[in-house]
């Protein structure tokens, strides 16, 4: 689609998707199956292993089912069998009734992020994804847009900004919007092969610090940690040493997992959230995923909402003859929901990161006294989402 304009001789509508992550790939799949010709521009020269796990909640799994990929993901995922929140001694503060959660909403599954990306990439024609293509400028004038990149220029009927929290599309077309804001804590992520995976997952809350454990289907374990810290701070002794310093005195199997981790597998990122946008669309441009509503990871909904965005965008475009009117409907559908979940996620993160003993003690007491049914009920707004009908065209034989 480079050097191509809308209404070209291709005979179908064309979409340029900037960003080849979960949201961008899912969007391309959904649009491709609805008859669009799609081009994904991805800066990375290749896709290597991404050392993080991912919990797919029932709403995200339903979005994958709508794309026809749910069964493939389940085959490479592990259904979570036990979870909740503990204190640093290992005492349960709140246990998730996983059986009831599954009955009410559907199962929660854990998957290696790299495996999900692989499934998404394989669902697309190889020519759709253009890696090693760095976008340098995005300009729009009414319904028309132009994307300039290292391989030339691209135009089409639809531009999708799926390029993450530091989105160039958002910065170019929403220049007055505030930058992402630091949430006050940093996070470490690592995949560990300790010889056997733990029998349960969940989070452990301390005083201004947290650890999460997510067993994965391949026998490895995804471990993440979070701690209140100044923005941009890094450990002079290495990030694995910092994790061990902070968390090795906590309950089993945290020390054993950290002992089995390797330094080069640890990633550290400060946590940011995007202030709410007044709209996710402009002309024939739409934002989705972190580009539209980057949030703290405290509800584990970031990737799930990006999958929802992708399915909803394609379905809405199929239901409207004009791209601009479809995007108005997409914005109306997605903005209120995603920003509500972002607010809830930020609130949970704030409470989880309380560091003063009196406040943290009251928090832990409230968690212990709260019935499991009430905790599940609080998930309703996020997990009850159902996908719109995706009018997919038959795949060529």
GROMACS .gro file of C-alpha atoms in nm:
model
  397
    1UNK     CA    1   0.000   0.000   0.000
    2UNK     CA    2   0.299   0.231  -0.001
    3UNK     CA    3   0.265   0.513  -0.249
    4UNK     CA    4  -0.104   0.414  -0.282
    5UNK     CA    5  -0.403   0.640  -0.237
    6UNK     CA    6  -0.755   0.571  -0.120
    7UNK     CA    7  -0.983   0.446  -0.395
    8UNK     CA    8  -0.700   0.277  -0.583
    9UNK     CA    9  -0.745  -0.010  -0.825
   10UNK     CA   10  -0.728  -0.269  -0.546
   11UNK     CA   11  -1.107  -0.268  -0.535
   12UNK     CA   12  -1.131  -0.283  -0.153
   13UNK     CA   13  -1.093  -0.045   0.136
   14UNK     CA   14  -0.741  -0.003   0.264
   15UNK     CA   15  -0.618   0.035   0.620
   16UNK     CA   16  -0.279   0.138   0.754
   17UNK     CA   17  -0.210   0.004   1.103
   18UNK     CA   18   0.087   0.153   1.287
   19UNK     CA   19   0.220  -0.090   1.546
   20UNK     CA   20   0.256  -0.468   1.530
   21UNK     CA   21   0.178  -0.553   1.891
   22UNK     CA   22  -0.126  -0.740   2.022
   23UNK     CA   23  -0.373  -0.463   1.937
   24UNK     CA   24  -0.229  -0.389   1.594
   25UNK     CA   25  -0.214  -0.754   1.488
   26UNK     CA   26  -0.564  -0.827   1.616
   27UNK     CA   27  -0.697  -0.523   1.431
   28UNK     CA   28  -0.533  -0.634   1.108
   29UNK     CA   29  -0.680  -0.984   1.145
   30UNK     CA   30  -1.029  -0.848   1.208
   31UNK     CA   31  -1.012  -0.602   0.918
   32UNK     CA   32  -0.860  -0.860   0.683
   33UNK     CA   33  -1.145  -1.100   0.757
   34UNK     CA   34  -1.397  -0.824   0.688
   35UNK     CA   35  -1.254  -0.764   0.342
   36UNK     CA   36  -1.011  -0.481   0.408
   37UNK     CA   37  -0.663  -0.467   0.259
   38UNK     CA   38  -0.428  -0.404   0.547
   39UNK     CA   39  -0.071  -0.290   0.590
   40UNK     CA   40   0.098  -0.303   0.934
   41UNK     CA   41   0.400  -0.080   0.984
   42UNK     CA   42   0.620  -0.212   1.266
   43UNK     CA   43   0.946  -0.049   1.369
   44UNK     CA   44   1.110  -0.363   1.510
   45UNK     CA   45   1.320  -0.548   1.250
   46UNK     CA   46   1.204  -0.886   1.378
   47UNK     CA   47   1.002  -1.039   1.657
   48UNK     CA   48   1.209  -1.207   1.925
   49UNK     CA   49   1.098  -1.374   2.246
   50UNK     CA   50   0.928  -1.131   2.482
   51UNK     CA   51   0.999  -1.235   2.838
   52UNK     CA   52   0.660  -1.182   2.995
   53UNK     CA   53   0.345  -1.374   3.066
   54UNK     CA   54  -0.008  -1.257   3.018
   55UNK     CA   55  -0.341  -1.333   3.182
   56UNK     CA   56  -0.625  -1.344   2.935
   57UNK     CA   57  -0.950  -1.275   3.114
   58UNK     CA   58  -1.284  -1.403   2.980
   59UNK     CA   59  -1.352  -1.081   2.790
   60UNK     CA   60  -1.019  -1.107   2.610
   61UNK     CA   61  -1.075  -1.475   2.533
   62UNK     CA   62  -1.415  -1.389   2.383
   63UNK     CA   63  -1.246  -1.134   2.158
   64UNK     CA   64  -1.004  -1.403   2.041
   65UNK     CA   65  -1.296  -1.637   1.979
   66UNK     CA   66  -1.452  -1.368   1.761
   67UNK     CA   67  -1.128  -1.367   1.558
   68UNK     CA   68  -1.140  -1.745   1.530
   69UNK     CA   69  -0.824  -1.786   1.739
   70UNK     CA   70  -0.956  -1.877   2.082
   71UNK     CA   71  -0.894  -2.251   2.050
   72UNK     CA   72  -0.535  -2.198   1.932
   73UNK     CA   73  -0.464  -1.980   2.232
   74UNK     CA   74  -0.624  -2.226   2.475
   75UNK     CA   75  -0.401  -2.502   2.337
   76UNK     CA   76  -0.091  -2.304   2.438
   77UNK     CA   77  -0.230  -2.158   2.760
   78UNK     CA   78  -0.279  -2.278   3.115
   79UNK     CA   79  -0.613  -2.234   3.286
   80UNK     CA   80  -0.557  -2.063   3.619
   81UNK     CA   81  -0.670  -2.293   3.899
   82UNK     CA   82  -0.599  -2.086   4.211
   83UNK     CA   83  -0.528  -1.723   4.276
   84UNK     CA   84  -0.584  -1.428   4.502
   85UNK     CA   85  -0.382  -1.198   4.725
   86UNK     CA   86  -0.145  -1.298   5.007
   87UNK     CA   87   0.066  -1.111   5.258
   88UNK     CA   88   0.444  -1.150   5.268
   89UNK     CA   89   0.420  -1.449   5.503
   90UNK     CA   90   0.203  -1.636   5.253
   91UNK     CA   91  -0.125  -1.597   5.444
   92UNK     CA   92  -0.420  -1.552   5.210
   93UNK     CA   93  -0.586  -1.211   5.235
   94UNK     CA   94  -0.832  -1.282   4.956
   95UNK     CA   95  -0.878  -1.602   4.757
   96UNK     CA   96  -1.038  -1.603   4.414
   97UNK     CA   97  -1.315  -1.858   4.370
   98UNK     CA   98  -1.178  -1.970   4.033
   99UNK     CA   99  -1.451  -2.230   3.982
  100UNK     CA  100  -1.727  -1.975   4.034
  101UNK     CA  101  -1.543  -1.717   3.823
  102UNK     CA  102  -1.525  -1.967   3.539
  103UNK     CA  103  -1.891  -2.061   3.575
  104UNK     CA  104  -2.002  -1.699   3.578
  105UNK     CA  105  -1.773  -1.544   3.318
  106UNK     CA  106  -1.550  -1.810   3.165
  107UNK     CA  107  -1.198  -1.926   3.256
  108UNK     CA  108  -0.892  -1.708   3.300
  109UNK     CA  109  -0.596  -1.844   3.104
  110UNK     CA  110  -0.227  -1.762   3.127
  111UNK     CA  111  -0.013  -1.753   2.814
  112UNK     CA  112   0.338  -1.648   2.722
  113UNK     CA  113   0.307  -1.312   2.547
  114UNK     CA  114   0.539  -1.430   2.271
  115UNK     CA  115   0.314  -1.730   2.202
  116UNK     CA  116   0.008  -1.506   2.167
  117UNK     CA  117   0.194  -1.278   1.927
  118UNK     CA  118   0.304  -1.578   1.725
  119UNK     CA  119  -0.056  -1.701   1.691
  120UNK     CA  120  -0.171  -1.355   1.584
  121UNK     CA  121   0.109  -1.316   1.327
  122UNK     CA  122   0.043  -1.657   1.175
  123UNK     CA  123  -0.322  -1.564   1.122
  124UNK     CA  124  -0.218  -1.292   0.875
  125UNK     CA  125  -0.079  -1.312   0.523
  126UNK     CA  126   0.297  -1.257   0.546
  127UNK     CA  127   0.286  -0.954   0.317
  128UNK     CA  128   0.061  -0.762   0.555
  129UNK     CA  129   0.326  -0.713   0.824
  130UNK     CA  130   0.615  -0.486   0.728
  131UNK     CA  131   0.882  -0.506   0.996
  132UNK     CA  132   1.181  -0.275   1.015
  133UNK     CA  133   0.962   0.012   0.899
  134UNK     CA  134   0.995   0.321   1.117
  135UNK     CA  135   0.721   0.580   1.091
  136UNK     CA  136   0.864   0.932   1.093
  137UNK     CA  137   0.557   1.151   1.043
  138UNK     CA  138   0.179   1.133   1.036
  139UNK     CA  139  -0.029   1.410   0.881
  140UNK     CA  140  -0.405   1.436   0.839
  141UNK     CA  141  -0.630   1.687   0.666
  142UNK     CA  142  -0.997   1.604   0.710
  143UNK     CA  143  -1.056   1.248   0.591
  144UNK     CA  144  -0.719   1.224   0.416
  145UNK     CA  145  -0.397   1.121   0.585
  146UNK     CA  146  -0.041   1.043   0.492
  147UNK     CA  147   0.208   0.830   0.680
  148UNK     CA  148   0.575   0.884   0.603
  149UNK     CA  149   0.813   0.608   0.698
  150UNK     CA  150   1.152   0.458   0.622
  151UNK     CA  151   1.015   0.269   0.321
  152UNK     CA  152   0.826   0.560   0.165
  153UNK     CA  153   0.472   0.681   0.226
  154UNK     CA  154   0.139   0.511   0.289
  155UNK     CA  155  -0.218   0.629   0.245
  156UNK     CA  156  -0.554   0.462   0.261
  157UNK     CA  157  -0.913   0.482   0.379
  158UNK     CA  158  -0.837   0.420   0.748
  159UNK     CA  159  -0.543   0.487   0.979
  160UNK     CA  160  -0.517   0.293   1.305
  161UNK     CA  161  -0.278   0.409   1.575
  162UNK     CA  162  -0.186   0.094   1.767
  163UNK     CA  163   0.163   0.217   1.849
  164UNK     CA  164   0.159   0.206   2.226
  165UNK     CA  165   0.173   0.444   2.515
  166UNK     CA  166   0.420   0.679   2.341
  167UNK     CA  167   0.211   0.673   2.023
  168UNK     CA  168   0.346   0.886   1.739
  169UNK     CA  169  -0.003   0.891   1.588
  170UNK     CA  170  -0.149   1.038   1.906
  171UNK     CA  171   0.131   1.290   1.949
  172UNK     CA  172   0.097   1.398   1.585
  173UNK     CA  173  -0.281   1.432   1.564
  174UNK     CA  174  -0.359   1.509   1.930
  175UNK     CA  175  -0.063   1.742   1.997
  176UNK     CA  176  -0.224   1.926   2.290
  177UNK     CA  177  -0.298   1.612   2.490
  178UNK     CA  178  -0.083   1.565   2.804
  179UNK     CA  179   0.193   1.307   2.801
  180UNK     CA  180   0.160   0.982   2.999
  181UNK     CA  181   0.206   1.034   3.373
  182UNK     CA  182   0.425   0.832   3.606
  183UNK     CA  183   0.216   0.622   3.846
  184UNK     CA  184   0.475   0.633   4.124
  185UNK     CA  185   0.606   0.278   4.101
  186UNK     CA  186   0.832   0.068   3.884
  187UNK     CA  187   0.794  -0.294   3.774
  188UNK     CA  188   1.018  -0.592   3.697
  189UNK     CA  189   0.918  -0.884   3.474
  190UNK     CA  190   1.094  -1.215   3.421
  191UNK     CA  191   1.019  -1.566   3.292
  192UNK     CA  192   1.174  -1.830   3.518
  193UNK     CA  193   1.238  -2.198   3.458
  194UNK     CA  194   1.279  -2.339   3.809
  195UNK     CA  195   1.235  -2.704   3.707
  196UNK     CA  196   0.871  -2.712   3.812
  197UNK     CA  197   0.599  -2.454   3.814
  198UNK     CA  198   0.409  -2.347   4.128
  199UNK     CA  199   0.071  -2.504   4.197
  200UNK     CA  200  -0.097  -2.164   4.231
  201UNK     CA  201  -0.053  -1.806   4.121
  202UNK     CA  202  -0.170  -1.471   4.247
  203UNK     CA  203  -0.018  -1.162   4.403
  204UNK     CA  204   0.154  -1.090   4.732
  205UNK     CA  205   0.114  -0.741   4.877
  206UNK     CA  206   0.368  -0.588   5.110
  207UNK     CA  207   0.432  -0.227   5.208
  208UNK     CA  208   0.480  -0.033   4.888
  209UNK     CA  209   0.588  -0.353   4.713
  210UNK     CA  210   0.420  -0.644   4.535
  211UNK     CA  211   0.508  -0.972   4.368
  212UNK     CA  212   0.294  -1.168   4.122
  213UNK     CA  213   0.329  -1.531   4.011
  214UNK     CA  214   0.172  -1.668   3.693
  215UNK     CA  215   0.241  -2.036   3.606
  216UNK     CA  216   0.261  -2.096   3.229
  217UNK     CA  217   0.173  -2.399   3.017
  218UNK     CA  218   0.532  -2.472   2.912
  219UNK     CA  219   0.638  -2.532   3.274
  220UNK     CA  220   0.793  -2.189   3.324
  221UNK     CA  221   0.666  -1.918   3.558
  222UNK     CA  222   0.610  -1.552   3.491
  223UNK     CA  223   0.718  -1.345   3.790
  224UNK     CA  224   0.659  -0.974   3.824
  225UNK     CA  225   0.743  -0.731   4.100
  226UNK     CA  226   0.646  -0.371   4.169
  227UNK     CA  227   0.783  -0.115   4.412
  228UNK     CA  228   0.741   0.251   4.488
  229UNK     CA  229   1.047   0.428   4.345
  230UNK     CA  230   1.156   0.758   4.192
  231UNK     CA  231   1.092   0.781   3.820
  232UNK     CA  232   1.387   0.663   3.612
  233UNK     CA  233   1.573   0.499   3.901
  234UNK     CA  234   1.780   0.191   3.814
  235UNK     CA  235   1.984  -0.046   4.029
  236UNK     CA  236   2.363  -0.016   4.000
  237UNK     CA  237   2.398  -0.384   4.097
  238UNK     CA  238   2.157  -0.510   3.831
  239UNK     CA  239   1.782  -0.555   3.836
  240UNK     CA  240   1.781  -0.920   3.939
  241UNK     CA  241   1.991  -0.832   4.241
  242UNK     CA  242   1.740  -0.558   4.323
  243UNK     CA  243   1.450  -0.802   4.299
  244UNK     CA  244   1.629  -1.049   4.523
  245UNK     CA  245   1.712  -0.777   4.774
  246UNK     CA  246   1.350  -0.671   4.796
  247UNK     CA  247   1.163  -1.001   4.772
  248UNK     CA  248   1.384  -1.297   4.868
  249UNK     CA  249   1.260  -1.283   5.229
  250UNK     CA  250   0.899  -1.329   5.123
  251UNK     CA  251   0.703  -1.654   5.130
  252UNK     CA  252   0.774  -1.959   4.911
  253UNK     CA  253   0.807  -2.005   4.620
  254UNK     CA  254   0.919  -1.645   4.562
  255UNK     CA  255   1.279  -1.695   4.686
  256UNK     CA  256   1.318  -2.015   4.486
  257UNK     CA  257   1.188  -1.853   4.168
  258UNK     CA  258   1.419  -1.553   4.202
  259UNK     CA  259   1.713  -1.784   4.273
  260UNK     CA  260   1.646  -1.962   3.941
  261UNK     CA  261   1.609  -1.640   3.739
  262UNK     CA  262   1.884  -1.506   3.513
  263UNK     CA  263   1.992  -1.142   3.499
  264UNK     CA  264   1.959  -1.109   3.122
  265UNK     CA  265   1.594  -1.219   3.137
  266UNK     CA  266   1.484  -0.941   3.372
  267UNK     CA  267   1.307  -0.638   3.230
  268UNK     CA  268   1.232  -0.323   3.428
  269UNK     CA  269   0.985  -0.055   3.327
  270UNK     CA  270   0.842   0.239   3.514
  271UNK     CA  271   0.460   0.237   3.515
  272UNK     CA  272   0.274   0.515   3.337
  273UNK     CA  273  -0.089   0.590   3.260
  274UNK     CA  274  -0.238   0.811   2.992
  275UNK     CA  275  -0.467   1.096   3.099
  276UNK     CA  276  -0.815   1.044   2.950
  277UNK     CA  277  -0.855   1.152   2.589
  278UNK     CA  278  -1.165   1.348   2.486
  279UNK     CA  279  -1.193   1.131   2.176
  280UNK     CA  280  -1.020   0.827   2.030
  281UNK     CA  281  -1.084   0.933   1.671
  282UNK     CA  282  -1.010   1.212   1.430
  283UNK     CA  283  -1.140   1.205   1.072
  284UNK     CA  284  -1.048   0.861   0.940
  285UNK     CA  285  -0.794   0.792   1.218
  286UNK     CA  286  -0.865   0.576   1.524
  287UNK     CA  287  -0.652   0.502   1.828
  288UNK     CA  288  -0.671   0.174   2.014
  289UNK     CA  289  -0.496  -0.017   2.290
  290UNK     CA  290  -0.232   0.171   2.487
  291UNK     CA  291  -0.225   0.449   2.228
  292UNK     CA  292  -0.582   0.532   2.333
  293UNK     CA  293  -0.611   0.430   2.697
  294UNK     CA  294  -0.279   0.314   2.845
  295UNK     CA  295  -0.348   0.222   3.206
  296UNK     CA  296  -0.167   0.077   3.503
  297UNK     CA  297  -0.154  -0.305   3.491
  298UNK     CA  298  -0.339  -0.354   3.820
  299UNK     CA  299  -0.649  -0.518   3.670
  300UNK     CA  300  -0.454  -0.709   3.406
  301UNK     CA  301  -0.682  -0.567   3.138
  302UNK     CA  302  -0.446  -0.384   2.900
  303UNK     CA  303  -0.408  -0.654   2.635
  304UNK     CA  304  -0.765  -0.773   2.685
  305UNK     CA  305  -0.904  -0.428   2.610
  306UNK     CA  306  -0.682  -0.395   2.304
  307UNK     CA  307  -0.834  -0.720   2.172
  308UNK     CA  308  -1.181  -0.583   2.245
  309UNK     CA  309  -1.092  -0.261   2.061
  310UNK     CA  310  -0.979  -0.452   1.754
  311UNK     CA  311  -1.296  -0.660   1.723
  312UNK     CA  312  -1.522  -0.364   1.795
  313UNK     CA  313  -1.348  -0.139   1.541
  314UNK     CA  314  -1.380  -0.394   1.260
  315UNK     CA  315  -1.742  -0.476   1.344
  316UNK     CA  316  -1.836  -0.109   1.359
  317UNK     CA  317  -1.671  -0.039   1.024
  318UNK     CA  318  -1.866  -0.328   0.873
  319UNK     CA  319  -2.192  -0.181   1.003
  320UNK     CA  320  -2.137   0.167   0.855
  321UNK     CA  321  -2.086   0.266   0.494
  322UNK     CA  322  -1.874   0.571   0.583
  323UNK     CA  323  -1.548   0.535   0.776
  324UNK     CA  324  -1.589   0.860   0.966
  325UNK     CA  325  -1.937   0.776   1.096
  326UNK     CA  326  -1.813   0.429   1.193
  327UNK     CA  327  -1.531   0.581   1.394
  328UNK     CA  328  -1.771   0.811   1.578
  329UNK     CA  329  -1.965   0.500   1.682
  330UNK     CA  330  -1.641   0.320   1.777
  331UNK     CA  331  -1.539   0.613   1.997
  332UNK     CA  332  -1.879   0.623   2.164
  333UNK     CA  333  -1.862   0.249   2.232
  334UNK     CA  334  -1.503   0.220   2.355
  335UNK     CA  335  -1.407   0.539   2.533
  336UNK     CA  336  -1.644   0.524   2.830
  337UNK     CA  337  -1.571   0.157   2.897
  338UNK     CA  338  -1.195   0.169   2.870
  339UNK     CA  339  -1.161   0.487   3.073
  340UNK     CA  340  -1.382   0.343   3.347
  341UNK     CA  341  -1.158   0.037   3.370
  342UNK     CA  342  -0.848   0.259   3.364
  343UNK     CA  343  -0.980   0.453   3.666
  344UNK     CA  344  -1.050   0.133   3.856
  345UNK     CA  345  -0.709  -0.007   3.770
  346UNK     CA  346  -0.534   0.307   3.893
  347UNK     CA  347  -0.732   0.298   4.219
  348UNK     CA  348  -0.639  -0.066   4.280
  349UNK     CA  349  -0.275   0.014   4.210
  350UNK     CA  350  -0.278   0.306   4.451
  351UNK     CA  351  -0.422   0.093   4.732
  352UNK     CA  352  -0.192  -0.200   4.655
  353UNK     CA  353   0.113   0.027   4.676
  354UNK     CA  354   0.026   0.182   5.012
  355UNK     CA  355   0.345   0.180   5.217
  356UNK     CA  356   0.249   0.326   5.555
  357UNK     CA  357   0.182   0.045   5.805
  358UNK     CA  358  -0.153   0.177   5.943
  359UNK     CA  359  -0.307   0.220   5.597
  360UNK     CA  360  -0.166  -0.108   5.466
  361UNK     CA  361  -0.286  -0.288   5.777
  362UNK     CA  362  -0.641  -0.161   5.731
  363UNK     CA  363  -0.625  -0.259   5.363
  364UNK     CA  364  -0.522  -0.613   5.451
  365UNK     CA  365  -0.797  -0.641   5.712
  366UNK     CA  366  -1.061  -0.526   5.464
  367UNK     CA  367  -0.939  -0.783   5.213
  368UNK     CA  368  -0.960  -1.063   5.471
  369UNK     CA  369  -1.314  -0.965   5.571
  370UNK     CA  370  -1.451  -0.915   5.220
  371UNK     CA  371  -1.656  -1.212   5.097
  372UNK     CA  372  -1.541  -1.384   4.778
  373UNK     CA  373  -1.878  -1.316   4.616
  374UNK     CA  374  -1.831  -0.942   4.657
  375UNK     CA  375  -1.485  -0.959   4.502
  376UNK     CA  376  -1.624  -1.146   4.200
  377UNK     CA  377  -1.913  -0.901   4.167
  378UNK     CA  378  -1.660  -0.618   4.139
  379UNK     CA  379  -1.528  -0.783   3.821
  380UNK     CA  380  -1.865  -0.762   3.644
  381UNK     CA  381  -1.800  -0.437   3.454
  382UNK     CA  382  -1.482  -0.576   3.301
  383UNK     CA  383  -1.564  -0.941   3.242
  384UNK     CA  384  -1.923  -0.934   3.114
  385UNK     CA  385  -1.826  -0.777   2.779
  386UNK     CA  386  -1.942  -0.970   2.475
  387UNK     CA  387  -1.808  -0.907   2.124
  388UNK     CA  388  -2.016  -0.756   1.848
  389UNK     CA  389  -2.081  -0.966   1.539
  390UNK     CA  390  -1.780  -0.970   1.309
  391UNK     CA  391  -1.904  -1.005   0.952
  392UNK     CA  392  -1.607  -1.201   0.828
  393UNK     CA  393  -1.569  -1.296   0.465
  394UNK     CA  394  -1.493  -1.658   0.374
  395UNK     CA  395  -1.120  -1.731   0.385
  396UNK     CA  396  -0.973  -1.834   0.047
  397UNK     CA  397  -0.911  -2.210   0.020
   0.00000   0.00000   0.00000
